[in-house]
PDB file of C-alpha atoms in Angstrom:
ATOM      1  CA  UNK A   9       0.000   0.000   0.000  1.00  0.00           C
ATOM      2  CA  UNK A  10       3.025   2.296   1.000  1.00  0.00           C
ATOM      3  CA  UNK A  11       4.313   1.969  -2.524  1.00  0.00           C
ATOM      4  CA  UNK A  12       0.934   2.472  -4.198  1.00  0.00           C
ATOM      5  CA  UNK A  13       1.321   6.569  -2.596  1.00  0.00           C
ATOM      6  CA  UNK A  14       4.879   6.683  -1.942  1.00  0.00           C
ATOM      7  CA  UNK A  15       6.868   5.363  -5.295  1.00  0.00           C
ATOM      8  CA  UNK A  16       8.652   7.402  -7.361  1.00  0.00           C
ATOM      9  CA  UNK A  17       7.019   6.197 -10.464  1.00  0.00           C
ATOM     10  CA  UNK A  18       3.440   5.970  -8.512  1.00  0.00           C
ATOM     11  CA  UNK A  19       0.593   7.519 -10.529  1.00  0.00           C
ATOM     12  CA  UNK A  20      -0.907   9.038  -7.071  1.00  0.00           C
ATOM     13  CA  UNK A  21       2.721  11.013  -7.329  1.00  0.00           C
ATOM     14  CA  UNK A  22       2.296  12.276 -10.399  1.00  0.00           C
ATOM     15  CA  UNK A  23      -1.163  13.219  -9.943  1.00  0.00           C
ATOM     16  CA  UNK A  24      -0.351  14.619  -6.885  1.00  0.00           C
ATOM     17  CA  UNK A  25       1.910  17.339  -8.690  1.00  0.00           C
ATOM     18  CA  UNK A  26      -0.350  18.063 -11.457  1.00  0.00           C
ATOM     19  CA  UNK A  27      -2.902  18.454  -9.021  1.00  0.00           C
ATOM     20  CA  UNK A  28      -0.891  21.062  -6.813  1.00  0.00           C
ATOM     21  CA  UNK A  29      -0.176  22.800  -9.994  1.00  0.00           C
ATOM     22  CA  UNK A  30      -3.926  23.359 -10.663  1.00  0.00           C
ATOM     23  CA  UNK A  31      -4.136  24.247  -7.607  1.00  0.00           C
ATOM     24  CA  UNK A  32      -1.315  26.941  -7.484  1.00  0.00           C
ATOM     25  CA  UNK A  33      -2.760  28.511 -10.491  1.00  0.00           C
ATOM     26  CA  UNK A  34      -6.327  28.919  -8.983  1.00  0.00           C
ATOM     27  CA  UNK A  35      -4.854  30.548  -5.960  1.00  0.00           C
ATOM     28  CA  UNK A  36      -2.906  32.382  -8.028  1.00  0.00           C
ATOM     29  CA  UNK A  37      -6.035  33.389 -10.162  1.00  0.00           C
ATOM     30  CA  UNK A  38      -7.724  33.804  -6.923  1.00  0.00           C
ATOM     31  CA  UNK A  39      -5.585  36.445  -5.621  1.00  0.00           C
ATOM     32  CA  UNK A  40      -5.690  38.453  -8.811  1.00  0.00           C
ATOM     33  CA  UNK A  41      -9.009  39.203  -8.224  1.00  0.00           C
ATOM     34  CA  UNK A  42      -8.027  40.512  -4.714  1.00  0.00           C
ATOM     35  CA  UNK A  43      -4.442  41.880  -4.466  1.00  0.00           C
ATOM     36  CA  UNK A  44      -2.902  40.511  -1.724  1.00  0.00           C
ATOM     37  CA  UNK A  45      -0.116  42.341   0.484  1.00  0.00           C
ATOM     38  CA  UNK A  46       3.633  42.114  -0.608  1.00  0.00           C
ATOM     39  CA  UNK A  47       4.975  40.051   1.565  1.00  0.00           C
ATOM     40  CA  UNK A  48       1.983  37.237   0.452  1.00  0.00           C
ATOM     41  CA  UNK A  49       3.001  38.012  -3.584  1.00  0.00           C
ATOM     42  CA  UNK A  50       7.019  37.089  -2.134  1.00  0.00           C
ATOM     43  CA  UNK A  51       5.954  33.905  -0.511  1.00  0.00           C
ATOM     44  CA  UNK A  52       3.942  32.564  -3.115  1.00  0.00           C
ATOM     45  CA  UNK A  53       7.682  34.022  -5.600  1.00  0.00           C
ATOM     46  CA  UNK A  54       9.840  31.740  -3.184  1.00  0.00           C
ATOM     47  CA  UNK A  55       6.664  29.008  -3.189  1.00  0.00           C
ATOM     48  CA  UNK A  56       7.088  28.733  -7.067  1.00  0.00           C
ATOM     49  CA  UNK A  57      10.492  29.305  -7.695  1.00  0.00           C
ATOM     50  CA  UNK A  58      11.613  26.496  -5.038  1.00  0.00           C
ATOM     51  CA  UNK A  59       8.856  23.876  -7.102  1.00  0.00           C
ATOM     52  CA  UNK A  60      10.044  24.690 -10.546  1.00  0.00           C
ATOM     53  CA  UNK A  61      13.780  24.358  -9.460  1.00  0.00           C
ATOM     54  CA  UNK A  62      13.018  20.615  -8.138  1.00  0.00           C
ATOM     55  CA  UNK A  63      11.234  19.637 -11.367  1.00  0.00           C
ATOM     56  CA  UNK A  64      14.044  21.022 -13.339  1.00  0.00           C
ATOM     57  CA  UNK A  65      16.569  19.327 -11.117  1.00  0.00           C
ATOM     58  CA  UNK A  66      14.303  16.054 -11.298  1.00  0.00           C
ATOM     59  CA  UNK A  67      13.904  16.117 -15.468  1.00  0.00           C
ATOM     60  CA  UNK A  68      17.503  17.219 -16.326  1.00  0.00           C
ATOM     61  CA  UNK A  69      19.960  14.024 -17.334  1.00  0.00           C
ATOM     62  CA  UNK A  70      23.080  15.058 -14.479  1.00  0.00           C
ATOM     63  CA  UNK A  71      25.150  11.597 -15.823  1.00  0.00           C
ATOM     64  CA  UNK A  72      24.865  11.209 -19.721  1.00  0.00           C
ATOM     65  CA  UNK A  73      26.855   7.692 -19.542  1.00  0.00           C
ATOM     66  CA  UNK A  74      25.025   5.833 -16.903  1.00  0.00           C
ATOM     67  CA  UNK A  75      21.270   4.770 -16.942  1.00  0.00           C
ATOM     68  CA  UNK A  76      18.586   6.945 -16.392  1.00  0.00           C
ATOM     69  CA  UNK A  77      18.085   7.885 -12.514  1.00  0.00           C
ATOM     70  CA  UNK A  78      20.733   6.698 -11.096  1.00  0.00           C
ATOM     71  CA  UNK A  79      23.235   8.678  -9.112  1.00  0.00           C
ATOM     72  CA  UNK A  80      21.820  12.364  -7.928  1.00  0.00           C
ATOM     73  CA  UNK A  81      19.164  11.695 -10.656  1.00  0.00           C
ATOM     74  CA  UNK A  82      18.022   9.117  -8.302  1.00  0.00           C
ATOM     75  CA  UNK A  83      17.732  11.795  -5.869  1.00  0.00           C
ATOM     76  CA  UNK A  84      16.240  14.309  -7.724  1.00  0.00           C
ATOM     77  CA  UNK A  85      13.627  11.877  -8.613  1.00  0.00           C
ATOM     78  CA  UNK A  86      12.878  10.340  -4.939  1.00  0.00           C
ATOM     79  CA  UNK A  87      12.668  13.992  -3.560  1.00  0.00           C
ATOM     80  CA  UNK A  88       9.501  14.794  -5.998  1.00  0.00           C
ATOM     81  CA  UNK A  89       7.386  12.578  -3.733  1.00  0.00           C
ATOM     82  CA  UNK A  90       7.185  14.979  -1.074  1.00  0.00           C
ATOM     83  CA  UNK A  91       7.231  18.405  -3.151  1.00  0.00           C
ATOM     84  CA  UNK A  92       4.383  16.628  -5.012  1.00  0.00           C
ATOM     85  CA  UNK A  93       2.466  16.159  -1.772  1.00  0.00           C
ATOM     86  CA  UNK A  94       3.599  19.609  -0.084  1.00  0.00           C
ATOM     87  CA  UNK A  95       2.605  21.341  -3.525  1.00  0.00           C
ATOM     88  CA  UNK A  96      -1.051  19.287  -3.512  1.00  0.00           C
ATOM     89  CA  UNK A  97      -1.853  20.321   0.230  1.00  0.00           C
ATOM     90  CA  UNK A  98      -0.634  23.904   0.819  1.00  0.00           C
ATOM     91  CA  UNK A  99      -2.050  24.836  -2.773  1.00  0.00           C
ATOM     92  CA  UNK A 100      -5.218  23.063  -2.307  1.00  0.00           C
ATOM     93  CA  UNK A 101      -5.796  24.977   1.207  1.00  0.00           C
ATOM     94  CA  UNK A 102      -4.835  27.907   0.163  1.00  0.00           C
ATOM     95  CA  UNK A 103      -7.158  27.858  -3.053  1.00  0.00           C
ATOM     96  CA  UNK A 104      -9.905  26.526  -0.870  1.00  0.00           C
ATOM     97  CA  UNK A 105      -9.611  28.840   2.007  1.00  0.00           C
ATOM     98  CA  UNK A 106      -6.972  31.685   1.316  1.00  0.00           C
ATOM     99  CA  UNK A 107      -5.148  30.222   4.371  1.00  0.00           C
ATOM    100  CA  UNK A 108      -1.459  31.197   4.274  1.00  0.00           C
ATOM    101  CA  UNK A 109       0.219  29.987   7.434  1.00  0.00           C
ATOM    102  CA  UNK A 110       1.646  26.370   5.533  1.00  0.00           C
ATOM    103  CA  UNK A 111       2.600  28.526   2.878  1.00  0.00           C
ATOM    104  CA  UNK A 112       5.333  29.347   5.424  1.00  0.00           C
ATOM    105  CA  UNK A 113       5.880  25.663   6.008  1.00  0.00           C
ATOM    106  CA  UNK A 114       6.339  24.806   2.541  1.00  0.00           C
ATOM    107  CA  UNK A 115       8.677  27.409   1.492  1.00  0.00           C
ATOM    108  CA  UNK A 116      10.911  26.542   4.759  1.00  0.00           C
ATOM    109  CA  UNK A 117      10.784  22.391   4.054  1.00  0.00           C
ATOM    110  CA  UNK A 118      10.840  23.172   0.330  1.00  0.00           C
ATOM    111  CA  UNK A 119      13.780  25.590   1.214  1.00  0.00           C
ATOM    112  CA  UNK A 120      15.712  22.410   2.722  1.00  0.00           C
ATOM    113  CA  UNK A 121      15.269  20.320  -0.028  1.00  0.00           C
ATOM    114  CA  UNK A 122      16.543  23.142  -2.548  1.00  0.00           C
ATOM    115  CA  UNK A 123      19.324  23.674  -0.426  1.00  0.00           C
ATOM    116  CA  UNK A 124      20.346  19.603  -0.454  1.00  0.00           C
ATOM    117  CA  UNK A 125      19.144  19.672  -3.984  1.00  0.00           C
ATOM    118  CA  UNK A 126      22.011  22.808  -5.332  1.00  0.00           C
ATOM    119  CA  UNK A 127      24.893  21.775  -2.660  1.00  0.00           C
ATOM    120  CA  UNK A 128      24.601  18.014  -4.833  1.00  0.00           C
ATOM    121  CA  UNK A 129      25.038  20.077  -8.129  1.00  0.00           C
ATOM    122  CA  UNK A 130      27.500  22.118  -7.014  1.00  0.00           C
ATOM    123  CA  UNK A 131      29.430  18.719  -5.838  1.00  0.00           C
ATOM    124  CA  UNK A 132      28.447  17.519  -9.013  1.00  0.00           C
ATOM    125  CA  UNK A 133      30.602  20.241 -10.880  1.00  0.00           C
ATOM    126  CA  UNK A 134      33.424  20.102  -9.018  1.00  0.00           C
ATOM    127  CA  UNK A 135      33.990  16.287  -9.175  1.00  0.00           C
ATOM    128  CA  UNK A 136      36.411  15.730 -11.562  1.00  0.00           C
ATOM    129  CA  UNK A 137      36.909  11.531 -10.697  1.00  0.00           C
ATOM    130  CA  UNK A 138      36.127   9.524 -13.942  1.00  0.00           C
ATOM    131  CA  UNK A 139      34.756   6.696 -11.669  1.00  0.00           C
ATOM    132  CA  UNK A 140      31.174   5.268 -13.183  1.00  0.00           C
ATOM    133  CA  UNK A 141      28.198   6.372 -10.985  1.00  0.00           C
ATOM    134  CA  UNK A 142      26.957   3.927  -8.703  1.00  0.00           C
ATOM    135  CA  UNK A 143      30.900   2.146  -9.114  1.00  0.00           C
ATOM    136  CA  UNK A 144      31.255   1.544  -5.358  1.00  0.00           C
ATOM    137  CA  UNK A 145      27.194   0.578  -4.302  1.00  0.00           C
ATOM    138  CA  UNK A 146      25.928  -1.278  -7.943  1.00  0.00           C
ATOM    139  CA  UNK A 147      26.333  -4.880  -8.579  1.00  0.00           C
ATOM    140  CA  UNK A 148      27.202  -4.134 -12.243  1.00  0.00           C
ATOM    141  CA  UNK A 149      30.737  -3.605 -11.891  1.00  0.00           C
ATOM    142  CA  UNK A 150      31.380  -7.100  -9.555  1.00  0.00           C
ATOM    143  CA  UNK A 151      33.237  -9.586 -12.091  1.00  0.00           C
TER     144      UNK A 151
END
């Protein structure tokens, strides 16, 4: 059952996101009607910014010679569960009641996992070892 809400290739996941995307557009619509203050227009900046960096981090190819998620892709993939679900639940309250306070919540956790998610690109960069990814944890390279 865990796997049926929690895997990274889970439909619920990916409906999840798409559905915290609809969401963040109503309440984005929703405040147009109804300017909100400045500090509320900065949140929801940081809010955005912080979900489109993880998707691009998630859909970018970081290792061109090994398979498909494996390494930091892995990572980037895995941490889309819970943006998905943070994105679903502090959109869908906010569109549904104009409630703000987890907006605060989401920007700080979602500020975490941004954090993790550009210190691993950075590291990334700077690695210049021409070691295979996964070469020390994948059963691939045992002869």
């Amino acid at each position: 059952m865990l796997k049926f809400f929690f895997d990274r290739f889970s439909k619920v996941v990916y409906a999840m996101e798409i559905l915290g995307v609809f969401f963040t557009l109503g309440w984005l619509w929703k405040m147009s009607q109804s300017p909100p203050s400045l500090l509320i227009k900065i949140l929801m900046g940081f809010y955005i910014v912080e979900y489109l960096l993880s998707r691009f981090f998630a859909s970018m190819r970081w290792h061109k010679q090994a398979e498909r998620y494996e390494g930091i892709e892995l990572h980037f993939k895995k941490i889309m569960i819970p943006i998905s679900y943070i994105l679903a639940i502090v959109s869908g309250v906010g569109f549904f009641t104009g409630m703000t306070f987890l907006l605060w919540f989401a920007i700080f956790v979602m500020g975490v996992i941004s954090y993790v998610n550009i210190t691993l690109i950075y590291l990334h960069y700077k690695d210049k070892n021409k070691t295979p990814v996964n070469y020390y944890s994948h059963t691939k390279y045992i002869r």
